[in-house]
Amino acid sequence: MIKNKSWPLWEVFIRGKSGLSHKHVGSLHASDAEMAIENARDVYTRRQEGISIWVVESINIKASDPKENDSMFEPAADKVYRHPTFYDLPDELKHM
Amino acid sequence: MTIINLEEQFMNRVAADDKIEPKDWMPEKYRKTLIRQIAQHAHSEIVGMLPEANYISRAPSLRRKAALLAKIQDEAGHGLYLYCAAETLGADRDSLYSELHSGKAKYSSIFNYPTLTWADMGAIGWLVDGAAILNQVPLCKCSYGPYARAMVRVCKEESFHQRQGFEILLTLCQGSAEQKQMAQDAVNRWWWPSIMMFGPSDADSTNSEYSMKTKIKRFSNDELRQKFIDVTKPQADILGVVIPDNDLKYNEETKHWEYGEIDWEEFNNVIQGNGPCNKLRLKARKDAWEKGEWVREAATAYAAKREQRLTENKQVA
């Protein structure tokens, strides 16, 4: 019996309205997923902030390491040609 | 990279108003200062429900009752946002609770005063929540991301708390002579504890300097206290209540209200556990926690049983 073990931590994601993606809003403790969703409703949607809730146990989230940010995200830094403004086009050309 | 370099890099980020997030490197002192402050803040929200709870069944109308219930429910929510912000720093929820229950952790001294009449619900909303909002608004720009985000939610929700309190007092002030007296009496009792909520004066505030340097705090205790008094005095005039401070006077030059001496001995006494209701509040909190033990256990057992059944079914299939 896991008597004194405290309830696991869950991360909560809420879809504000249809058309928007779920967004992380915070976390909470609950004994299982069902309770996590019910608690998330009471903690994070008291003023109609959402129409859909996702919960995921925090231990299941794998995250990138901020210490590795340079090697992780630097490769995109010098690739300005991925942006439309990189290209020289005549002024007469509208709407492209 | 050496610690000194990391520390320098950290301070540069803070100086540039970059937000610090949970997995970023941070000095131990910054982590500890934040855990202490966020936990105290969370405890205050949770204990803050207790002085009001008594009036849920005593509210004078259904409208007032629904509003008070919603306010108290918000406070539970605010406590939870804050505990979860503290947990992003590696604090453990159960340890935070046991520090509150053992009396080791502090919470706002204001909640150790008794709520004697219905007018106190008005005075708490107007003055206590008013002071809390002034304290919390600058925290929305705190250098630590999860704390700042929690504060944005809290501030958005708290504005109704203050307005409902003011409305309660306004209604009493427009009522009979006795009702007006009741409002004045509540203001007399809550005024000084409210202005003490901003903490010790800057000269005596031990944690302030580091918090200002690392942008956990943006304004000093005395700056916020002055701001509170300046915005609250005209509101008292609208209500028609007198602020119980004979030394309160407007300074034309500074454009600020000057106020009388704060009784710091009383403040320290209440903080150290000797206020009128310290024992009562902690006992109510501990009782609630202990009486909920079986619910926590049952939920854990139920979750384990369901998990087990799920595994068994999978094996069969």
Short mmCIF file of C-alpha atoms in Angstrom, two decimals:
data_model
loop_
_atom_site.label_atom_id
_atom_site.label_comp_id
_atom_site.label_asym_id
_atom_site.label_seq_id
_atom_site.Cartn_x
_atom_site.Cartn_y
_atom_site.Cartn_z
CA MET A 1 0.00 0.00 0.00
CA ILE A 2 1.50 3.33 -1.06
CA LYS A 3 0.05 5.03 1.95
CA ASN A 4 1.89 8.27 2.54
CA LYS A 5 3.03 8.79 -0.98
CA SER A 6 1.77 12.16 -2.15
CA TRP A 7 -0.25 12.56 -5.32
CA PRO A 8 1.81 12.97 -8.49
CA LEU A 9 2.24 16.31 -10.22
CA TRP A 10 0.40 16.94 -13.51
CA GLU A 11 0.96 19.65 -16.10
CA VAL A 12 -2.22 21.31 -17.35
CA PHE A 13 -2.87 22.53 -20.90
CA ILE A 14 -6.01 24.45 -21.84
CA ARG A 15 -7.62 25.24 -25.19
CA GLY A 16 -9.08 28.71 -24.74
CA LYS A 17 -11.53 28.42 -27.63
CA SER A 18 -11.92 26.36 -30.74
CA GLY A 19 -9.34 27.30 -33.32
CA LEU A 20 -6.61 27.82 -30.74
CA SER A 21 -4.08 25.22 -29.63
CA HIS A 22 -3.80 23.96 -26.07
CA LYS A 23 -1.51 26.12 -23.97
CA HIS A 24 0.37 25.28 -20.79
CA VAL A 25 -1.21 27.06 -17.82
CA GLY A 26 0.38 25.46 -14.76
CA SER A 27 0.39 22.29 -12.74
CA LEU A 28 -1.43 20.55 -9.92
CA HIS A 29 -1.42 17.38 -7.84
CA ALA A 30 -3.99 14.62 -8.34
CA SER A 31 -4.20 10.90 -7.69
CA ASP A 32 -5.08 10.05 -11.31
CA ALA A 33 -5.80 11.61 -14.69
CA GLU A 34 -9.52 11.90 -14.10
CA MET A 35 -9.03 13.82 -10.88
CA ALA A 36 -6.36 15.94 -12.54
CA ILE A 37 -8.85 17.03 -15.20
CA GLU A 38 -11.55 17.79 -12.62
CA ASN A 39 -9.13 19.74 -10.45
CA ALA A 40 -7.79 21.57 -13.50
CA ARG A 41 -11.32 22.71 -14.26
CA ASP A 42 -11.67 24.19 -10.77
CA VAL A 43 -8.18 25.66 -10.58
CA TYR A 44 -7.70 26.98 -14.12
CA THR A 45 -11.12 27.58 -15.70
CA ARG A 46 -13.20 29.33 -13.02
CA ARG A 47 -13.94 32.14 -15.46
CA GLN A 48 -14.60 30.20 -18.66
CA GLU A 49 -10.96 30.23 -19.72
CA GLY A 50 -11.24 26.97 -21.59
CA ILE A 51 -13.25 24.50 -23.64
CA SER A 52 -10.79 21.61 -23.49
CA ILE A 53 -8.24 20.38 -20.98
CA TRP A 54 -5.18 18.17 -21.41
CA VAL A 55 -3.24 16.83 -18.45
CA VAL A 56 0.03 14.95 -18.53
CA GLU A 57 2.06 13.65 -15.63
CA SER A 58 5.02 15.97 -15.19
CA ILE A 59 7.52 13.10 -15.09
CA ASN A 60 6.53 12.19 -18.65
CA ILE A 61 7.65 15.51 -20.08
CA LYS A 62 11.09 15.48 -21.66
CA ALA A 63 12.62 18.89 -22.10
CA SER A 64 15.62 20.36 -23.89
CA ASP A 65 18.44 21.57 -21.69
CA PRO A 66 18.90 25.36 -21.56
CA LYS A 67 22.65 24.80 -21.16
CA GLU A 68 22.64 23.31 -24.68
CA ASN A 69 20.69 26.22 -26.15
CA ASP A 70 23.62 27.47 -28.22
CA SER A 71 24.15 24.26 -30.17
CA MET A 72 20.43 23.50 -30.16
CA PHE A 73 19.08 26.71 -31.62
CA GLU A 74 22.12 28.45 -33.13
CA PRO A 75 21.92 26.61 -36.49
CA ALA A 76 18.79 28.59 -37.41
CA ALA A 77 20.42 31.93 -36.61
CA ASP A 78 22.37 32.42 -39.87
CA LYS A 79 19.70 31.16 -42.24
CA VAL A 80 18.10 34.46 -43.12
CA TYR A 81 17.21 33.04 -46.56
CA ARG A 82 14.41 31.14 -44.84
CA HIS A 83 12.55 34.43 -44.49
CA PRO A 84 10.68 36.12 -47.35
CA THR A 85 12.35 39.48 -46.71
CA PHE A 86 15.73 38.00 -47.72
CA TYR A 87 14.88 38.19 -51.43
CA ASP A 88 15.42 41.31 -53.57
CA LEU A 89 12.42 41.83 -55.78
CA PRO A 90 11.38 44.88 -57.86
CA ASP A 91 9.03 47.42 -56.26
CA GLU A 92 6.54 47.03 -59.12
CA LEU A 93 5.90 43.53 -57.94
CA LYS A 94 3.01 43.79 -55.54
CA HIS A 95 1.38 41.11 -53.45
CA MET A 96 3.97 38.37 -53.29
CA MET B 1 32.04 27.55 -16.92
CA THR B 2 32.88 28.78 -13.42
CA ILE B 3 30.25 29.77 -10.88
CA ILE B 4 31.43 33.37 -11.04
CA ASN B 5 30.85 33.46 -14.78
CA LEU B 6 27.43 31.86 -14.42
CA GLU B 7 26.49 34.33 -11.71
CA GLU B 8 27.62 37.23 -13.85
CA GLN B 9 25.68 35.89 -16.81
CA PHE B 10 22.62 35.48 -14.61
CA MET B 11 22.84 39.06 -13.34
CA ASN B 12 23.24 40.31 -16.90
CA ARG B 13 20.09 38.48 -17.95
CA VAL B 14 18.18 39.92 -15.01
CA ALA B 15 19.49 43.40 -15.77
CA ALA B 16 18.30 43.03 -19.38
CA ASP B 17 14.81 42.11 -18.08
CA ASP B 18 15.13 38.60 -19.44
CA LYS B 19 12.96 36.12 -17.52
CA ILE B 20 14.54 33.26 -15.61
CA GLU B 21 12.83 29.90 -16.20
CA PRO B 22 12.88 26.75 -14.03
CA LYS B 23 15.66 24.86 -15.79
CA ASP B 24 17.95 27.88 -16.20
CA TRP B 25 21.00 28.20 -13.99
CA MET B 26 20.35 30.43 -10.99
CA PRO B 27 22.28 31.28 -7.81
CA GLU B 28 21.24 29.25 -4.76
CA LYS B 29 20.39 32.45 -2.92
CA TYR B 30 17.97 33.46 -5.66
CA ARG B 31 16.33 30.03 -5.56
CA LYS B 32 16.02 30.07 -1.78
CA THR B 33 14.75 33.64 -1.61
CA LEU B 34 12.09 32.84 -4.20
CA ILE B 35 10.98 29.60 -2.54
CA ARG B 36 10.64 31.40 0.79
CA GLN B 37 8.69 34.30 -0.70
CA ILE B 38 6.43 32.23 -2.98
CA ALA B 39 5.69 29.73 -0.20
CA GLN B 40 4.82 32.54 2.23
CA HIS B 41 2.61 34.03 -0.42
CA ALA B 42 0.89 30.67 -1.05
CA HIS B 43 0.41 30.06 2.68
CA SER B 44 -1.15 33.53 3.00
CA GLU B 45 -3.72 32.71 0.33
CA ILE B 46 -4.62 29.45 2.05
CA VAL B 47 -4.76 30.85 5.60
CA GLY B 48 -6.50 33.92 4.19
CA MET B 49 -9.59 31.84 3.53
CA LEU B 50 -10.07 31.14 7.22
CA PRO B 51 -11.10 34.57 8.60
CA GLU B 52 -13.76 34.81 5.88
CA ALA B 53 -15.07 31.25 6.02
CA ASN B 54 -17.07 32.04 9.12
CA TYR B 55 -19.23 34.49 7.15
CA ILE B 56 -20.31 32.21 4.30
CA SER B 57 -23.29 31.07 6.34
CA ARG B 58 -23.80 34.55 7.78
CA ALA B 59 -23.85 36.64 4.61
CA PRO B 60 -26.83 39.01 4.61
CA SER B 61 -28.08 38.00 1.14
CA LEU B 62 -27.66 35.32 -1.51
CA ARG B 63 -25.80 37.82 -3.73
CA ARG B 64 -23.27 38.50 -0.98
CA LYS B 65 -22.97 34.81 -0.18
CA ALA B 66 -22.27 33.83 -3.80
CA ALA B 67 -19.64 36.59 -4.08
CA LEU B 68 -17.93 35.61 -0.83
CA LEU B 69 -17.85 31.94 -1.85
CA ALA B 70 -16.34 32.86 -5.21
CA LYS B 71 -13.73 35.04 -3.50
CA ILE B 72 -12.73 32.28 -1.11
CA GLN B 73 -12.58 29.77 -3.94
CA ASP B 74 -10.29 32.14 -5.84
CA GLU B 75 -8.02 32.28 -2.79
CA ALA B 76 -7.72 28.49 -2.79
CA GLY B 77 -6.88 28.70 -6.50
CA HIS B 78 -4.30 31.44 -5.91
CA GLY B 79 -2.65 29.32 -3.24
CA LEU B 80 -2.42 26.47 -5.76
CA TYR B 81 -0.95 28.61 -8.56
CA LEU B 82 1.68 29.77 -6.10
CA TYR B 83 2.54 26.34 -4.67
CA CYS B 84 3.02 25.10 -8.21
CA ALA B 85 5.34 28.04 -8.94
CA ALA B 86 7.37 27.11 -5.82
CA GLU B 87 7.53 23.51 -7.00
CA THR B 88 9.17 24.56 -10.27
CA LEU B 89 12.12 25.61 -8.08
CA GLY B 90 12.46 22.13 -6.62
CA ALA B 91 10.41 22.72 -3.46
CA ASP B 92 8.31 19.75 -2.45
CA ARG B 93 4.60 20.31 -1.73
CA ASP B 94 4.45 18.13 1.37
CA SER B 95 7.45 19.88 2.91
CA LEU B 96 5.88 23.26 2.20
CA TYR B 97 2.72 22.15 4.00
CA SER B 98 4.57 20.72 6.97
CA GLU B 99 6.55 23.94 7.34
CA LEU B 100 3.28 25.86 7.48
CA HIS B 101 1.74 23.43 9.95
CA SER B 102 4.77 23.37 12.24
CA GLY B 103 4.79 27.16 12.39
CA LYS B 104 8.23 27.32 10.78
CA ALA B 105 6.96 29.05 7.64
CA LYS B 106 5.33 32.46 7.87
CA TYR B 107 2.21 33.82 6.26
CA SER B 108 0.86 37.35 6.13
CA SER B 109 0.36 38.67 9.67
CA ILE B 110 -2.97 40.23 8.67
CA PHE B 111 -4.82 36.93 8.89
CA ASN B 112 -4.12 36.64 12.60
CA TYR B 113 -6.68 39.30 13.41
CA PRO B 114 -10.28 38.32 14.25
CA THR B 115 -13.29 39.01 12.02
CA LEU B 116 -15.89 40.32 14.44
CA THR B 117 -18.76 41.53 12.23
CA TRP B 118 -20.04 41.33 8.66
CA ALA B 119 -18.46 44.74 8.03
CA ASP B 120 -15.08 43.04 8.39
CA MET B 121 -15.76 41.24 5.09
CA GLY B 122 -16.04 44.69 3.53
CA ALA B 123 -12.92 46.04 5.22
CA ILE B 124 -10.90 42.94 4.29
CA GLY B 125 -11.90 43.18 0.63
CA TRP B 126 -11.28 46.91 0.43
CA LEU B 127 -8.14 47.27 2.56
CA VAL B 128 -6.50 43.84 2.78
CA ASP B 129 -7.10 42.85 -0.83
CA GLY B 130 -6.36 46.42 -1.88
CA ALA B 131 -2.96 46.25 -0.18
CA ALA B 132 -2.36 42.77 -1.59
CA ILE B 133 -3.08 43.99 -5.13
CA LEU B 134 -0.58 46.85 -4.80
CA ASN B 135 2.00 44.35 -3.60
CA GLN B 136 1.19 41.88 -6.35
CA VAL B 137 0.93 44.08 -9.44
CA PRO B 138 4.71 44.72 -9.58
CA LEU B 139 5.27 40.98 -9.06
CA CYS B 140 3.71 40.37 -12.50
CA LYS B 141 7.06 41.69 -13.79
CA CYS B 142 9.15 39.59 -11.41
CA SER B 143 12.33 38.16 -12.93
CA TYR B 144 11.22 34.57 -12.29
CA GLY B 145 8.85 33.48 -15.08
CA PRO B 146 6.52 31.03 -13.29
CA TYR B 147 5.99 33.43 -10.36
CA ALA B 148 5.31 36.34 -12.70
CA ARG B 149 2.79 34.28 -14.70
CA ALA B 150 0.99 33.14 -11.55
CA MET B 151 0.76 36.77 -10.46
CA VAL B 152 -0.82 37.84 -13.74
CA ARG B 153 -3.66 35.40 -13.13
CA VAL B 154 -3.97 36.36 -9.47
CA CYS B 155 -4.13 40.09 -10.21
CA LYS B 156 -6.73 39.62 -12.94
CA GLU B 157 -8.97 37.71 -10.55
CA GLU B 158 -8.39 39.78 -7.47
CA SER B 159 -9.82 43.02 -8.71
CA PHE B 160 -13.36 41.78 -7.98
CA HIS B 161 -12.32 40.95 -4.41
CA GLN B 162 -11.57 44.55 -3.66
CA ARG B 163 -14.63 45.90 -5.44
CA GLN B 164 -17.02 43.55 -3.64
CA GLY B 165 -15.47 44.62 -0.32
CA PHE B 166 -15.86 48.28 -1.12
CA GLU B 167 -19.47 47.68 -2.13
CA ILE B 168 -20.19 45.97 1.19
CA LEU B 169 -18.85 48.98 3.10
CA LEU B 170 -20.59 51.45 0.81
CA THR B 171 -23.92 49.74 1.43
CA LEU B 172 -23.36 49.82 5.20
CA CYS B 173 -22.28 53.48 5.06
CA GLN B 174 -25.51 54.38 3.28
CA GLY B 175 -27.58 52.47 5.83
CA SER B 176 -28.65 53.22 9.38
CA ALA B 177 -26.45 54.97 11.94
CA GLU B 178 -25.65 51.58 13.49
CA GLN B 179 -24.64 50.14 10.14
CA LYS B 180 -22.42 53.11 9.42
CA GLN B 181 -20.84 52.71 12.86
CA MET B 182 -20.24 49.03 12.08
CA ALA B 183 -18.36 49.99 8.92
CA GLN B 184 -16.29 52.58 10.78
CA ASP B 185 -15.48 50.11 13.52
CA ALA B 186 -14.21 47.57 10.97
CA VAL B 187 -12.06 50.23 9.30
CA ASN B 188 -10.68 51.25 12.71
CA ARG B 189 -9.56 47.70 13.37
CA TRP B 190 -8.25 46.81 9.89
CA TRP B 191 -6.45 50.02 8.90
CA TRP B 192 -3.19 49.61 10.82
CA PRO B 193 -2.80 45.87 10.21
CA SER B 194 -3.37 46.58 6.49
CA ILE B 195 -0.61 49.15 6.21
CA MET B 196 1.67 46.77 8.11
CA MET B 197 1.09 44.24 5.30
CA PHE B 198 3.77 45.98 3.25
CA GLY B 199 6.32 44.68 5.73
CA PRO B 200 8.98 46.37 7.86
CA SER B 201 10.17 49.84 6.87
CA ASP B 202 12.96 49.83 4.29
CA ALA B 203 15.65 50.50 6.89
CA ASP B 204 14.72 47.30 8.74
CA SER B 205 13.85 45.02 5.84
CA THR B 206 16.51 42.31 5.77
CA ASN B 207 15.56 40.57 2.52
CA SER B 208 14.75 43.60 0.42
CA GLU B 209 18.13 44.50 -1.01
CA TYR B 210 18.81 41.17 -2.70
CA SER B 211 15.22 40.92 -3.95
CA MET B 212 15.46 44.37 -5.51
CA LYS B 213 18.85 43.59 -7.06
CA THR B 214 17.56 40.41 -8.70
CA LYS B 215 14.25 42.05 -9.66
CA ILE B 216 12.10 39.71 -7.61
CA LYS B 217 10.80 42.94 -6.08
CA ARG B 218 10.52 46.18 -7.98
CA PHE B 219 9.42 48.62 -5.30
CA SER B 220 10.42 48.93 -1.67
CA ASN B 221 8.03 48.27 1.22
CA ASP B 222 7.77 51.96 2.09
CA GLU B 223 7.17 53.01 -1.52
CA LEU B 224 4.26 50.58 -1.82
CA ARG B 225 2.87 51.55 1.59
CA GLN B 226 2.89 55.23 0.59
CA LYS B 227 1.18 54.41 -2.69
CA PHE B 228 -1.51 52.44 -0.86
CA ILE B 229 -2.23 55.28 1.56
CA ASP B 230 -2.34 57.81 -1.29
CA VAL B 231 -4.91 55.81 -3.28
CA THR B 232 -6.94 54.70 -0.26
CA LYS B 233 -7.54 58.06 1.44
CA PRO B 234 -9.81 59.43 -1.33
CA GLN B 235 -11.70 56.10 -1.31
CA ALA B 236 -12.31 56.49 2.44
CA ASP B 237 -13.75 59.93 1.71
CA ILE B 238 -16.18 58.45 -0.81
CA LEU B 239 -17.32 55.96 1.82
CA GLY B 240 -17.48 58.68 4.43
CA VAL B 241 -15.34 56.76 6.92
CA VAL B 242 -12.50 58.23 8.94
CA ILE B 243 -9.04 56.68 8.72
CA PRO B 244 -7.95 56.08 12.33
CA ASP B 245 -4.70 58.06 12.13
CA ASN B 246 -4.63 61.53 13.72
CA ASP B 247 -1.33 62.33 12.02
CA LEU B 248 -2.65 61.69 8.52
CA LYS B 249 -2.19 64.91 6.54
CA TYR B 250 -1.61 65.90 2.93
CA ASN B 251 1.74 67.35 2.01
CA GLU B 252 1.22 69.84 -0.83
CA GLU B 253 4.89 69.74 -1.78
CA THR B 254 5.40 66.01 -2.06
CA LYS B 255 1.78 65.36 -3.09
CA HIS B 256 1.69 62.47 -0.62
CA TRP B 257 -0.32 61.72 2.51
CA GLU B 258 1.93 61.70 5.57
CA TYR B 259 1.01 59.10 8.14
CA GLY B 260 1.59 58.41 11.81
CA GLU B 261 3.97 56.06 13.54
CA ILE B 262 3.38 52.34 12.89
CA ASP B 263 3.39 50.10 15.96
CA TRP B 264 6.19 47.76 14.89
CA GLU B 265 6.15 46.04 18.24
CA GLU B 266 2.65 44.81 17.50
CA PHE B 267 3.74 43.76 14.00
CA ASN B 268 6.69 41.74 15.33
CA ASN B 269 4.54 40.18 17.98
CA VAL B 270 1.98 38.97 15.47
CA ILE B 271 4.70 37.67 13.12
CA GLN B 272 6.28 35.76 15.98
CA GLY B 273 3.04 33.94 16.64
CA ASN B 274 1.48 36.06 19.39
CA GLY B 275 -1.29 37.79 17.47
CA PRO B 276 -4.90 37.46 18.55
CA CYS B 277 -5.67 34.47 16.27
CA ASN B 278 -2.35 32.81 15.33
CA LYS B 279 -3.12 29.62 17.23
CA LEU B 280 -6.71 29.49 16.03
CA ARG B 281 -5.72 29.86 12.36
CA LEU B 282 -2.99 27.24 12.48
CA LYS B 283 -5.24 24.83 14.31
CA ALA B 284 -8.04 25.25 11.76
CA ARG B 285 -5.54 24.67 8.95
CA LYS B 286 -4.01 21.59 10.58
CA ASP B 287 -7.43 20.14 11.42
CA ALA B 288 -8.56 20.54 7.81
CA TRP B 289 -5.39 18.81 6.61
CA GLU B 290 -5.63 15.95 9.08
CA LYS B 291 -9.34 15.41 8.53
CA GLY B 292 -8.66 15.17 4.80
CA GLU B 293 -6.07 12.43 5.29
CA TRP B 294 -8.51 9.58 4.62
CA VAL B 295 -9.67 11.23 1.40
CA ARG B 296 -6.11 11.49 0.14
CA GLU B 297 -5.45 7.88 1.09
CA ALA B 298 -8.67 6.61 -0.49
CA ALA B 299 -7.96 8.45 -3.75
CA THR B 300 -4.45 7.03 -3.87
CA ALA B 301 -5.74 3.50 -3.21
CA TYR B 302 -8.45 3.89 -5.85
CA ALA B 303 -5.95 5.11 -8.44
CA ALA B 304 -3.64 2.18 -7.65
CA LYS B 305 -6.49 -0.32 -7.95
CA ARG B 306 -7.61 1.07 -11.29
CA GLU B 307 -4.06 1.04 -12.58
CA GLN B 308 -3.72 -2.59 -11.52
CA ARG B 309 -6.98 -3.60 -13.21
CA LEU B 310 -5.91 -1.90 -16.38
CA THR B 311 -2.66 -3.86 -16.42
CA GLU B 312 -4.48 -7.14 -15.73
CA ASN B 313 -6.95 -6.53 -18.56
CA LYS B 314 -4.08 -5.83 -20.92
CA GLN B 315 -2.46 -9.11 -19.97
CA VAL B 316 -5.69 -11.02 -20.61
CA ALA B 317 -6.11 -9.39 -23.97
#
